[in-house]
Short mmCIF file of C-alpha atoms and ligand atoms in Angstrom, two decimals:
data_model
loop_
_atom_site.label_atom_id
_atom_site.label_comp_id
_atom_site.label_asym_id
_atom_site.label_seq_id
_atom_site.Cartn_x
_atom_site.Cartn_y
_atom_site.Cartn_z
CA MET A 205 30.93 7.28 -2.50
CA ARG A 206 27.19 7.03 -2.96
CA GLU A 207 25.34 10.11 -1.83
CA ILE A 208 22.94 9.67 1.06
CA PHE A 209 19.47 10.84 0.13
CA ASP A 210 16.62 11.78 2.42
CA THR A 211 13.67 9.46 2.05
CA LYS A 212 11.33 11.47 4.29
CA THR A 213 9.96 14.93 3.87
CA ASP A 214 12.03 17.70 5.47
CA THR A 215 9.57 19.30 7.90
CA GLU A 216 11.88 22.22 8.79
CA GLU A 217 12.11 23.18 5.14
CA VAL A 218 8.33 22.92 4.82
CA ALA A 219 7.96 25.38 7.74
CA ARG A 220 10.47 27.78 6.14
CA GLN A 221 8.64 27.78 2.84
CA LEU A 222 5.26 28.23 4.54
CA ALA A 223 6.66 31.39 6.13
CA PHE A 224 7.65 32.66 2.66
CA ILE A 225 4.15 31.89 1.40
CA GLU A 226 2.83 34.16 4.15
CA GLU A 227 5.26 36.89 3.09
CA GLY A 228 4.25 36.40 -0.55
CA ARG A 229 0.61 36.70 0.46
CA LYS A 230 1.25 40.13 1.97
CA ILE A 231 3.07 41.33 -1.14
CA VAL A 232 0.27 40.12 -3.42
CA ALA A 233 -2.41 41.68 -1.18
CA GLU A 234 -0.65 45.05 -1.28
CA LEU A 235 -0.28 45.03 -5.06
CA SER A 236 -3.85 43.95 -5.46
CA GLU A 237 -5.08 46.78 -3.29
CA LYS A 238 -3.08 49.34 -5.26
CA ALA A 239 -4.39 47.94 -8.53
CA GLY A 240 -7.94 47.83 -7.22
CA ARG A 241 -8.47 44.28 -8.47
CA LYS A 242 -7.50 40.69 -7.73
CA LEU A 243 -4.24 39.54 -9.31
CA THR A 244 -4.30 36.53 -11.62
CA ALA A 245 -1.75 33.75 -12.16
CA CYS A 246 -1.42 31.12 -14.87
CA VAL A 247 0.69 27.95 -14.66
CA VAL A 248 1.35 26.28 -18.03
CA THR A 249 2.54 22.66 -17.99
CA PHE A 250 4.61 20.93 -20.66
CA GLY A 251 5.74 17.29 -20.60
CA CYS A 252 4.89 14.33 -18.44
CA GLN A 253 2.74 13.46 -15.44
CA MET A 254 5.56 14.39 -13.07
CA ASN A 255 5.45 17.94 -14.38
CA ALA A 256 1.66 17.91 -14.13
CA ARG A 257 1.98 16.97 -10.46
CA ASP A 258 4.66 19.64 -9.89
CA SER A 259 2.34 22.21 -11.46
CA GLU A 260 -0.37 21.30 -8.96
CA LYS A 261 2.11 22.13 -6.21
CA LEU A 262 3.09 25.44 -7.83
CA SER A 263 -0.59 26.34 -8.35
CA GLY A 264 -1.34 25.50 -4.72
CA ILE A 265 1.35 27.92 -3.57
CA LEU A 266 0.14 30.71 -5.86
CA LYS A 267 -3.45 30.28 -4.73
CA LYS A 268 -2.39 30.41 -1.11
CA MET A 269 -0.56 33.66 -1.83
CA GLY A 270 -3.82 35.18 -3.03
CA TYR A 271 -3.66 34.86 -6.80
CA VAL A 272 -6.78 33.91 -8.73
CA LEU A 273 -5.72 30.97 -10.92
CA THR A 274 -6.60 31.24 -14.59
CA GLU A 275 -5.78 29.54 -17.89
CA ASP A 276 -5.32 32.87 -19.61
CA GLU A 277 -1.63 33.60 -20.21
CA ASN A 278 -2.38 37.31 -20.32
CA SER A 279 -2.25 37.46 -16.52
CA ASP A 280 -0.22 39.05 -13.72
CA PHE A 281 2.03 36.05 -13.11
CA VAL A 282 2.82 33.40 -15.71
CA LEU A 283 4.86 30.33 -14.87
CA TYR A 284 5.99 27.89 -17.56
CA ASN A 285 6.79 24.44 -16.16
CA THR A 286 8.90 23.15 -19.04
CA CYS A 287 9.91 19.82 -20.60
CA THR A 288 13.03 19.11 -22.63
CA VAL A 289 12.64 15.44 -23.53
CA ARG A 290 12.37 16.34 -27.23
CA ASP A 291 13.38 19.56 -28.95
CA ASN A 292 9.86 20.48 -30.08
CA ALA A 293 8.86 20.99 -26.42
CA ASN A 294 11.66 23.55 -26.08
CA GLN A 295 10.74 25.34 -29.30
CA LYS A 296 7.16 25.71 -28.10
CA VAL A 297 8.35 27.50 -24.96
CA TYR A 298 10.56 29.93 -26.88
CA GLY A 299 7.68 30.69 -29.23
CA LYS A 300 5.24 31.35 -26.42
CA LEU A 301 7.72 33.56 -24.54
CA GLY A 302 7.58 36.01 -27.46
CA THR A 303 3.83 36.43 -26.95
CA LEU A 304 4.28 36.88 -23.20
CA ASN A 305 6.70 39.72 -23.81
CA ALA A 306 4.02 41.56 -25.76
CA TYR A 307 1.55 41.09 -22.87
CA LYS A 308 4.14 42.26 -20.37
CA LYS A 309 4.70 45.54 -22.21
CA ARG A 310 1.05 46.36 -21.57
CA ASN A 311 0.89 45.19 -17.94
CA LYS A 312 3.34 46.75 -15.50
CA LEU A 313 2.46 44.23 -12.79
CA MET A 314 3.19 41.21 -14.93
CA LYS A 315 5.95 38.78 -13.88
CA ILE A 316 7.19 35.82 -15.89
CA ALA A 317 8.89 32.71 -14.50
CA LEU A 318 10.30 29.49 -15.95
CA CYS A 319 10.96 26.22 -14.19
CA GLY A 320 11.08 22.50 -14.96
CA CYS A 321 13.39 20.29 -16.95
CA MET A 322 14.48 22.77 -19.64
CA THR A 323 15.96 25.12 -17.09
CA GLN A 324 18.37 22.42 -15.86
CA GLU A 325 20.31 22.81 -19.13
CA GLU A 326 23.11 25.35 -19.33
CA VAL A 327 22.47 26.15 -23.00
CA VAL A 328 18.90 27.09 -22.14
CA ILE A 329 19.92 29.40 -19.30
CA GLU A 330 22.42 31.16 -21.60
CA LYS A 331 19.76 31.66 -24.23
CA ILE A 332 17.20 33.00 -21.74
CA GLN A 333 19.71 35.45 -20.29
CA LYS A 334 20.77 36.63 -23.72
CA SER A 335 17.54 36.77 -25.68
CA TYR A 336 14.70 36.70 -23.16
CA SER A 337 15.84 39.21 -20.55
CA PHE A 338 12.22 40.13 -19.75
CA VAL A 339 11.88 36.85 -17.80
CA ASP A 340 11.86 37.59 -14.04
CA LEU A 341 12.64 34.24 -12.44
CA VAL A 342 14.20 30.95 -13.52
CA PHE A 343 14.45 27.95 -11.21
CA GLY A 344 14.97 24.23 -11.70
CA THR A 345 13.64 20.80 -10.84
CA HIS A 346 15.72 20.33 -7.68
CA ASN A 347 14.60 23.53 -5.93
CA LEU A 348 10.97 23.51 -6.99
CA TYR A 349 9.96 23.42 -3.34
CA ALA A 350 11.80 26.72 -2.76
CA PHE A 351 9.39 28.52 -5.10
CA PRO A 352 7.80 30.58 -2.27
CA GLU A 353 11.23 31.89 -1.24
CA LEU A 354 12.25 32.65 -4.84
CA PHE A 355 8.91 34.32 -5.50
CA VAL A 356 9.45 36.74 -2.61
CA GLN A 357 12.96 37.54 -3.88
CA MET A 358 11.59 38.13 -7.37
CA MET A 359 8.99 40.58 -6.07
CA GLN A 360 11.67 42.52 -4.19
CA ARG A 361 14.09 42.91 -7.10
CA ASP A 362 13.99 44.12 -10.67
CA LEU A 363 16.75 41.92 -12.08
CA MET A 364 16.23 38.42 -13.44
CA ILE A 365 16.78 35.79 -10.74
CA VAL A 366 18.31 32.51 -11.86
CA ASP A 367 18.62 29.74 -9.30
CA ILE A 368 19.46 26.28 -10.62
CA TRP A 369 20.80 23.45 -8.46
CA GLU A 370 22.71 20.47 -9.77
CA SER A 371 21.02 18.08 -7.41
CA THR A 372 19.28 17.82 -4.07
CA THR A 373 19.15 15.28 -1.30
CA LYS A 374 15.92 16.70 0.11
CA ILE A 375 12.31 15.65 -0.25
CA VAL A 376 9.87 18.45 0.49
CA GLU A 377 6.22 17.46 0.19
CA ASP A 378 3.19 18.73 2.16
CA LEU A 379 3.15 22.27 0.78
CA PRO A 380 -0.27 23.55 -0.38
CA ILE A 381 -1.59 21.88 -3.53
CA VAL A 382 -4.40 22.57 -6.01
CA ARG A 383 -5.50 19.37 -7.71
CA LYS A 384 -6.71 19.52 -11.30
CA TYR A 385 -9.20 16.69 -10.77
CA PRO A 386 -11.00 16.17 -7.43
CA PHE A 387 -11.34 12.40 -8.02
CA LYS A 388 -7.88 11.38 -9.27
CA SER A 389 -4.33 12.36 -8.45
CA GLY A 390 -0.71 11.64 -9.26
CA VAL A 391 1.52 10.59 -6.36
CA ASN A 392 5.31 10.77 -6.61
CA ILE A 393 6.80 7.57 -5.30
CA MET A 394 10.30 8.34 -6.52
CA PHE A 395 12.27 11.03 -8.27
CA GLY A 396 15.02 10.97 -10.90
CA CYS A 397 16.42 8.15 -13.03
CA ASP A 398 19.63 6.09 -13.03
CA LYS A 399 19.14 4.21 -16.30
CA PHE A 400 20.90 6.60 -18.69
CA CYS A 401 19.34 5.46 -21.95
CA THR A 402 21.73 7.04 -24.45
CA TYR A 403 19.09 9.21 -26.17
CA CYS A 404 17.47 10.51 -22.98
CA ILE A 405 18.04 13.75 -21.11
CA VAL A 406 15.87 12.92 -18.09
CA PRO A 407 18.71 11.58 -15.86
CA TYR A 408 20.62 14.84 -16.44
CA VAL A 409 17.73 17.16 -15.64
CA ARG A 410 15.96 15.17 -12.93
CA GLY A 411 19.01 13.80 -11.13
CA ARG A 412 19.63 10.48 -9.41
CA GLU A 413 16.96 8.03 -8.46
CA ARG A 414 15.45 8.58 -4.99
CA SER A 415 12.47 6.81 -3.42
CA ARG A 416 10.07 8.09 -0.78
CA GLU A 417 9.32 6.08 2.36
CA PRO A 418 6.31 3.79 1.92
CA GLU A 419 4.72 5.21 5.10
CA GLU A 420 4.77 8.73 3.67
CA ILE A 421 3.30 7.57 0.37
CA ILE A 422 0.54 5.64 2.13
CA CYS A 423 -0.21 8.62 4.37
CA GLU A 424 -0.43 10.94 1.34
CA ILE A 425 -2.81 8.55 -0.44
CA LYS A 426 -5.00 8.13 2.66
CA ASN A 427 -5.35 11.91 2.85
CA LEU A 428 -6.18 12.08 -0.84
CA VAL A 429 -8.88 9.43 -0.38
CA LYS A 430 -10.32 11.41 2.55
CA ASP A 431 -10.43 14.33 0.15
CA GLY A 432 -12.48 12.42 -2.45
CA VAL A 433 -9.80 10.78 -4.60
CA LYS A 434 -10.74 7.39 -6.09
CA GLU A 435 -7.81 6.82 -8.42
CA VAL A 436 -4.10 7.38 -7.89
CA MET A 437 -1.31 7.25 -10.45
CA LEU A 438 2.01 6.26 -8.84
CA LEU A 439 4.71 8.24 -10.58
CA GLY A 440 8.36 7.42 -11.23
CA GLN A 441 10.64 7.23 -14.30
CA ASN A 442 11.27 3.61 -13.55
CA VAL A 443 8.83 2.39 -10.91
CA ASN A 444 10.20 -1.17 -10.73
CA SER A 445 13.35 0.25 -9.15
CA TYR A 446 11.28 1.66 -6.30
CA GLY A 447 12.72 1.27 -2.82
CA LYS A 448 16.34 0.47 -3.60
CA ASN A 449 17.76 3.38 -1.59
CA LEU A 450 15.40 3.04 1.38
CA PRO A 451 16.84 2.17 4.80
CA GLU A 452 14.46 -0.78 4.90
CA LYS A 453 14.18 -2.02 1.36
CA THR A 454 10.64 -2.22 -0.01
CA THR A 455 9.98 -3.48 -3.54
CA PHE A 456 7.43 -1.95 -5.91
CA PRO A 457 5.11 -5.00 -5.76
CA GLU A 458 5.25 -4.77 -1.95
CA LEU A 459 4.34 -1.09 -2.12
CA LEU A 460 1.43 -1.89 -4.46
CA HIS A 461 0.21 -4.50 -2.01
CA MET A 462 0.28 -1.97 0.84
CA ILE A 463 -1.57 0.65 -1.20
CA GLU A 464 -4.21 -1.95 -2.15
CA GLN A 465 -5.22 -2.12 1.54
CA ILE A 466 -6.19 1.56 1.70
CA GLU A 467 -9.92 1.66 2.31
CA GLY A 468 -11.92 3.86 -0.05
CA LEU A 469 -9.25 3.88 -2.75
CA GLU A 470 -10.68 2.26 -5.87
CA ARG A 471 -8.10 2.40 -8.61
CA ILE A 472 -4.30 2.26 -8.71
CA ARG A 473 -2.28 3.12 -11.82
CA PHE A 474 1.47 3.39 -12.21
CA MET A 475 3.87 4.92 -14.72
CA THR A 476 6.44 3.85 -15.94
CA PRO A 477 7.79 0.34 -15.44
CA TYR A 478 11.06 -0.72 -17.10
CA PRO A 479 10.74 -3.95 -19.11
CA SER A 480 13.70 -5.94 -17.79
CA ASP A 481 12.84 -5.09 -14.17
CA PHE A 482 9.24 -6.30 -14.54
CA GLY A 483 9.34 -9.57 -12.58
CA ASP A 484 6.93 -12.37 -11.77
CA ASP A 485 6.19 -10.72 -8.42
CA MET A 486 4.60 -7.87 -10.41
CA ILE A 487 2.44 -10.31 -12.35
CA GLU A 488 1.37 -11.98 -9.09
CA VAL A 489 0.42 -8.75 -7.39
CA MET A 490 -1.57 -7.63 -10.43
CA LYS A 491 -3.36 -10.97 -10.68
CA ASN A 492 -4.45 -10.82 -7.05
CA SER A 493 -5.46 -7.19 -7.02
CA THR A 494 -8.93 -5.75 -7.43
CA LYS A 495 -7.68 -2.17 -7.54
CA ILE A 496 -4.65 -2.12 -9.83
CA CYS A 497 -5.88 -0.99 -13.24
CA LYS A 498 -5.72 -3.31 -16.20
CA HIS A 499 -3.11 -1.32 -18.02
CA ILE A 500 0.65 -1.64 -18.30
CA HIS A 501 2.62 0.98 -20.19
CA LEU A 502 5.80 -0.87 -21.14
CA PRO A 503 8.16 1.21 -23.27
CA LEU A 504 9.77 -0.82 -26.05
CA GLN A 505 11.68 2.06 -27.74
CA SER A 506 12.99 -0.27 -30.49
CA GLY A 507 12.41 -3.86 -31.56
CA SER A 508 15.98 -4.31 -32.78
CA SER A 509 18.41 -5.83 -30.28
CA ARG A 510 21.26 -4.02 -32.01
CA ILE A 511 19.60 -0.62 -31.54
CA LEU A 512 18.44 -1.47 -28.00
CA LYS A 513 22.07 -2.11 -27.12
CA ARG A 514 23.14 1.24 -28.57
CA MET A 515 20.28 2.84 -26.62
CA ASN A 516 21.60 1.22 -23.42
CA ARG A 517 18.21 -0.42 -22.88
CA ARG A 518 18.97 -3.49 -20.82
CA TYR A 519 16.95 -6.09 -22.77
CA THR A 520 16.92 -7.72 -26.19
CA LYS A 521 14.07 -8.05 -28.66
CA GLU A 522 13.57 -11.66 -27.52
CA GLN A 523 13.48 -10.74 -23.83
CA PHE A 524 10.92 -8.02 -24.47
CA LEU A 525 8.78 -10.41 -26.53
CA ASP A 526 9.00 -13.13 -23.86
CA LEU A 527 7.81 -10.68 -21.23
CA ALA A 528 5.04 -9.12 -23.34
CA LEU A 529 3.68 -12.51 -24.43
CA LYS A 530 3.82 -13.77 -20.85
CA LEU A 531 1.82 -10.72 -19.76
CA ARG A 532 -0.72 -11.38 -22.52
CA LYS A 533 -1.08 -14.96 -21.29
CA GLU A 534 -1.12 -14.36 -17.53
CA LEU A 535 -3.11 -11.12 -17.58
CA PRO A 536 -5.31 -11.45 -20.69
CA ASP A 537 -7.55 -8.46 -20.01
CA VAL A 538 -4.68 -6.07 -19.31
CA ALA A 539 -4.00 -3.46 -22.00
CA LEU A 540 -0.37 -3.18 -23.05
CA THR A 541 0.81 0.15 -24.40
CA THR A 542 4.27 1.35 -25.34
CA ASP A 543 6.63 4.09 -26.52
CA ILE A 544 8.64 3.76 -29.73
CA ILE A 545 11.45 5.95 -31.04
CA VAL A 546 12.06 6.11 -34.80
CA GLY A 547 15.33 7.38 -36.28
CA PHE A 548 17.82 6.61 -33.51
CA PRO A 549 21.43 7.07 -34.79
CA GLY A 550 22.54 4.11 -36.90
CA GLU A 551 19.00 2.79 -37.39
CA THR A 552 18.33 1.07 -40.74
CA LYS A 553 15.24 -0.30 -42.46
CA GLU A 554 16.15 -3.76 -41.09
CA ASP A 555 15.94 -2.38 -37.55
CA ILE A 556 12.56 -0.80 -38.28
CA ASP A 557 11.37 -4.17 -39.60
CA GLU A 558 12.29 -5.71 -36.23
CA THR A 559 10.25 -3.02 -34.48
CA LEU A 560 7.29 -3.71 -36.80
CA ASP A 561 7.68 -7.41 -36.02
CA VAL A 562 7.40 -6.80 -32.28
CA ILE A 563 4.34 -4.57 -32.77
CA ARG A 564 2.69 -7.30 -34.86
CA LYS A 565 3.47 -10.03 -32.33
CA VAL A 566 2.48 -8.10 -29.21
CA GLN A 567 -0.48 -6.23 -30.76
CA PHE A 568 -0.08 -3.22 -28.49
CA ASP A 569 -3.34 -1.65 -27.35
CA ASN A 570 -1.81 1.73 -28.06
CA ALA A 571 1.60 3.30 -28.60
CA PHE A 572 3.23 6.70 -28.58
CA THR A 573 5.57 6.97 -31.56
CA PHE A 574 8.31 9.60 -31.39
CA ILE A 575 10.83 10.83 -33.93
CA TYR A 576 14.29 10.68 -32.37
CA SER A 577 15.32 14.09 -31.09
CA LYS A 578 18.98 14.88 -30.53
CA ARG A 579 19.55 16.08 -26.95
CA THR A 580 22.78 17.97 -26.27
CA GLY A 581 24.95 16.20 -23.71
CA THR A 582 23.51 12.70 -24.21
CA PRO A 583 25.78 9.97 -25.66
CA ALA A 584 23.53 9.45 -28.71
CA ALA A 585 23.90 13.10 -29.72
CA SER A 586 27.53 12.51 -30.63
CA MET A 587 27.03 9.17 -32.37
CA PRO A 588 28.28 9.55 -35.93
CA ASP A 589 25.53 8.02 -38.07
CA GLN A 590 22.49 10.27 -37.55
CA VAL A 591 19.62 9.14 -39.81
CA ALA A 592 18.37 11.19 -42.80
CA GLU A 593 15.05 12.97 -42.25
CA THR A 594 13.54 11.55 -45.43
CA ASP A 595 14.07 7.97 -44.19
CA ILE A 596 12.69 8.82 -40.77
CA LYS A 597 9.50 10.25 -42.27
CA VAL A 598 8.79 7.06 -44.27
CA TRP A 599 9.60 4.74 -41.36
CA PHE A 600 7.62 6.81 -38.89
CA ASP A 601 4.49 6.64 -41.06
CA GLU A 602 4.89 2.89 -41.42
CA VAL A 603 5.26 2.33 -37.68
CA LEU A 604 2.38 4.70 -36.90
CA SER A 605 -0.03 3.06 -39.31
CA LEU A 606 0.68 -0.44 -37.92
CA VAL A 607 0.36 0.81 -34.35
CA GLN A 608 -2.98 2.42 -35.18
CA GLN A 609 -4.27 -0.73 -36.86
CA CYS A 610 -3.36 -2.82 -33.80
CA ALA A 611 -4.95 -0.27 -31.47
CA LYS A 612 -8.19 -0.39 -33.47
CA ASP A 613 -8.25 -4.20 -33.54
CA ARG A 614 -7.64 -4.42 -29.80
CA THR A 615 -10.29 -1.79 -29.01
CA ALA A 616 -12.83 -3.61 -31.21
CA MET A 617 -12.39 -6.76 -29.11
CA LEU A 618 -14.24 -5.08 -26.21
CA GLN A 619 -17.50 -4.77 -28.21
CA ASP A 620 -20.65 -5.44 -26.13
CA GLN A 621 -18.81 -5.91 -22.85
CA VAL A 622 -19.94 -4.05 -19.74
CA ALA A 623 -17.17 -1.99 -18.18
CA ASP A 624 -16.59 0.05 -15.02
CA VAL A 625 -15.96 3.60 -16.13
CA LEU A 626 -14.62 6.44 -13.99
CA VAL A 627 -16.38 9.55 -15.29
CA GLU A 628 -13.89 12.38 -15.84
CA GLY A 629 -16.01 15.15 -17.31
CA ILE A 630 -18.57 16.42 -19.80
CA ASN A 631 -17.76 15.45 -23.39
CA GLU A 632 -15.95 18.29 -25.15
CA HIS A 633 -17.98 18.07 -28.35
CA ASP A 634 -21.42 17.00 -27.14
CA ALA A 635 -22.69 18.33 -23.79
CA SER A 636 -25.31 15.58 -23.51
CA LEU A 637 -22.49 13.03 -23.10
CA VAL A 638 -19.95 12.39 -20.35
CA THR A 639 -16.47 10.97 -20.89
CA GLY A 640 -14.69 8.46 -18.72
CA ARG A 641 -11.99 5.84 -18.66
CA MET A 642 -12.15 2.11 -18.26
CA SER A 643 -9.68 0.36 -16.02
CA ASN A 644 -7.64 -0.51 -19.14
CA ASN A 645 -7.54 3.21 -20.03
CA THR A 646 -9.95 3.02 -23.01
CA LEU A 647 -12.11 6.14 -23.37
CA VAL A 648 -15.89 5.78 -23.27
CA HIS A 649 -18.54 8.41 -24.01
CA PHE A 650 -22.15 7.95 -22.90
CA PRO A 651 -25.27 9.97 -22.06
CA GLY A 652 -25.06 11.58 -18.62
CA ASP A 653 -24.63 14.84 -16.75
CA LYS A 654 -22.11 16.48 -14.44
CA SER A 655 -23.50 14.76 -11.34
CA LEU A 656 -21.68 11.63 -12.56
CA ILE A 657 -18.22 13.23 -12.60
CA GLY A 658 -15.90 11.36 -10.26
CA GLN A 659 -18.18 8.30 -10.03
CA ILE A 660 -17.40 4.80 -11.24
CA VAL A 661 -20.40 3.49 -13.19
CA LYS A 662 -21.21 0.43 -15.31
CA VAL A 663 -21.44 1.15 -19.02
CA SER A 664 -22.20 -1.13 -21.96
CA LEU A 665 -19.73 -0.78 -24.82
CA ASP A 666 -22.17 -0.47 -27.71
CA GLU A 667 -20.37 1.17 -30.56
CA CYS A 668 -16.66 1.06 -31.28
CA ARG A 669 -15.38 4.24 -32.92
CA GLY A 670 -11.79 3.29 -33.63
CA PHE A 671 -9.93 4.06 -30.42
CA TYR A 672 -12.94 4.71 -28.16
CA TYR A 673 -16.52 3.60 -27.46
CA LEU A 674 -19.97 5.06 -27.35
CA GLY A 675 -22.06 3.35 -24.70
CA LYS A 676 -24.86 3.69 -22.17
CA ARG A 677 -25.27 3.16 -18.46
CA VAL A 678 -26.59 -0.22 -17.44
N1 SAH B 269 11.09 6.74 -18.01
C1 SAH B 269 10.19 6.45 -19.01
C2 SAH B 269 9.86 7.53 -20.02
C3 SAH B 269 10.55 8.80 -20.07
S1 SAH B 269 10.38 9.89 -21.40
C4 SAH B 269 10.71 5.24 -19.72
O1 SAH B 269 11.82 4.85 -19.65
O2 SAH B 269 9.92 4.68 -20.43
C5 SAH B 269 9.00 9.32 -22.32
C6 SAH B 269 9.33 8.81 -23.68
O3 SAH B 269 9.94 9.80 -24.46
C7 SAH B 269 10.33 7.66 -23.70
O4 SAH B 269 9.76 6.43 -23.44
C8 SAH B 269 10.88 7.74 -25.11
O5 SAH B 269 10.13 6.95 -25.99
C9 SAH B 269 10.69 9.20 -25.48
N2 SAH B 269 11.98 9.87 -25.59
C10 SAH B 269 12.89 10.09 -24.62
N3 SAH B 269 13.97 10.73 -25.12
C11 SAH B 269 13.73 10.92 -26.45
C12 SAH B 269 14.47 11.49 -27.52
N4 SAH B 269 15.67 12.02 -27.33
N5 SAH B 269 13.91 11.52 -28.74
C13 SAH B 269 12.68 10.99 -28.96
N6 SAH B 269 11.95 10.42 -28.00
C14 SAH B 269 12.46 10.37 -26.74
FE1 SF4 B 270 14.99 8.23 -19.88
FE2 SF4 B 270 15.62 5.70 -19.94
FE3 SF4 B 270 15.36 6.91 -17.59
FE4 SF4 B 270 13.22 6.44 -19.08
S1 SF4 B 270 14.57 4.90 -18.15
S2 SF4 B 270 13.73 8.34 -18.06
S3 SF4 B 270 13.98 6.68 -21.16
S4 SF4 B 270 16.91 7.32 -19.14
FE1 F3S B 271 9.81 16.17 -19.93
FE2 F3S B 271 11.04 16.36 -17.65
FE3 F3S B 271 8.96 14.78 -17.87
S1 F3S B 271 12.00 16.30 -19.62
S2 F3S B 271 9.03 14.14 -19.99
S3 F3S B 271 8.93 16.95 -18.09
S4 F3S B 271 10.76 14.44 -16.63
#
């Protein structure tokens, strides 16, 4: 039997958690008074945009409880929001935990918590309990919303609290939030993934696919716009599947059309569509939109049909090429970017050549290239023919250098155009410049000051510097 999922936020649960926030606030105030100073908290985010959004929720709760938020990990409460999509993300967390332990020995008030995708894995929990017993609280992706409640428990007990759920049917939004950028925001439109690509751990740690009601999404975006947001990024592991479990089915292109009508909203991005679910209705809605950004991130993973099949990706090389070339033709100014995995079990040089062929034909505007990482519990982890590291290194460099060449060529094509740029901040290396993004996601730096942050301005693209431009306001 298919589980019935909530599609609306659970207002009773929101009220319960708000009460725990109030309790947490009292505890923090008391400790702070005893210590004679404000307490600080630091949330560190690993992984994707979904985690970034979750961290904004966690930060919002901590702020409401009276913590001063900081980026310094030597603080009174440190929360790692982890990612486990590739092993190096896990290793980073273990490494950093060692440093935290040293801080904790010097600060009696310090508490350490872990949440996010890594904690949904049994092997991780065992390791934390055995080797990292100084951690105070561990919770997962399905009970993130119960953080206020777990926080209060943690403050009342000295033993490590571990609370991991296998799944949830609930959606709990509307708790306090601290947004990283005032002018742009992620918006969850769905949770989880049902695709089960054989290399990928996401379906195991994020659970089954669940969509939110369009009305709730629209309402959230309207409130964001009222609060100064100009650009939203609609988030889901596989956004083209949006709406399948809703009582009244709504498709992703229909949702995009509804969001387009929101007055004051200027830019709409989305992440990530799945190639074989990207239909003509998507192309139509993008063609007719003035707000949907000119960027599609379309993960290829491999250009070899044989490998795609073993990956359980539901398209062939030819189908991907047909789609990508159609997008190039129908939406010529839209940037196409992708993800590629090198070294999947059973991969040979012939398969890599197919991948290179697709890159050459599509001329991706950019690509993230990843070395295959074996994830315990996924089907690919027990495939017999794992590839030698020496081969992977050579192939990876070859794929990366072609991808970079294509990215440079595509960027160069924008020379001397005038583009709308959303200014995101002061340039990190030169304070006389500001940095922003074009609709197609290309970075542009140009003379300006902080008064421009959050504005969309016209900039001439004067000087191409590989993957970005130097320009000036026109
Ligand atoms: N849902 C999205 C992306 C999820 S993870 C999609 O399907 O495109 C982001 C990227 O990480 C994936 O596109 C894939 O390229 C990469 N990835 C996932 N699992 C991996 C693994 N085990 N090893 C290496 N890269 C992986
Ligand atoms: Fe992972 Fe595939 Fe789902 Fe993307 S679509 S999250 S790669 S299982
Ligand atoms: Fe990582 Fe979880 Fe995102 S595994 S990529 S943080 S969904």
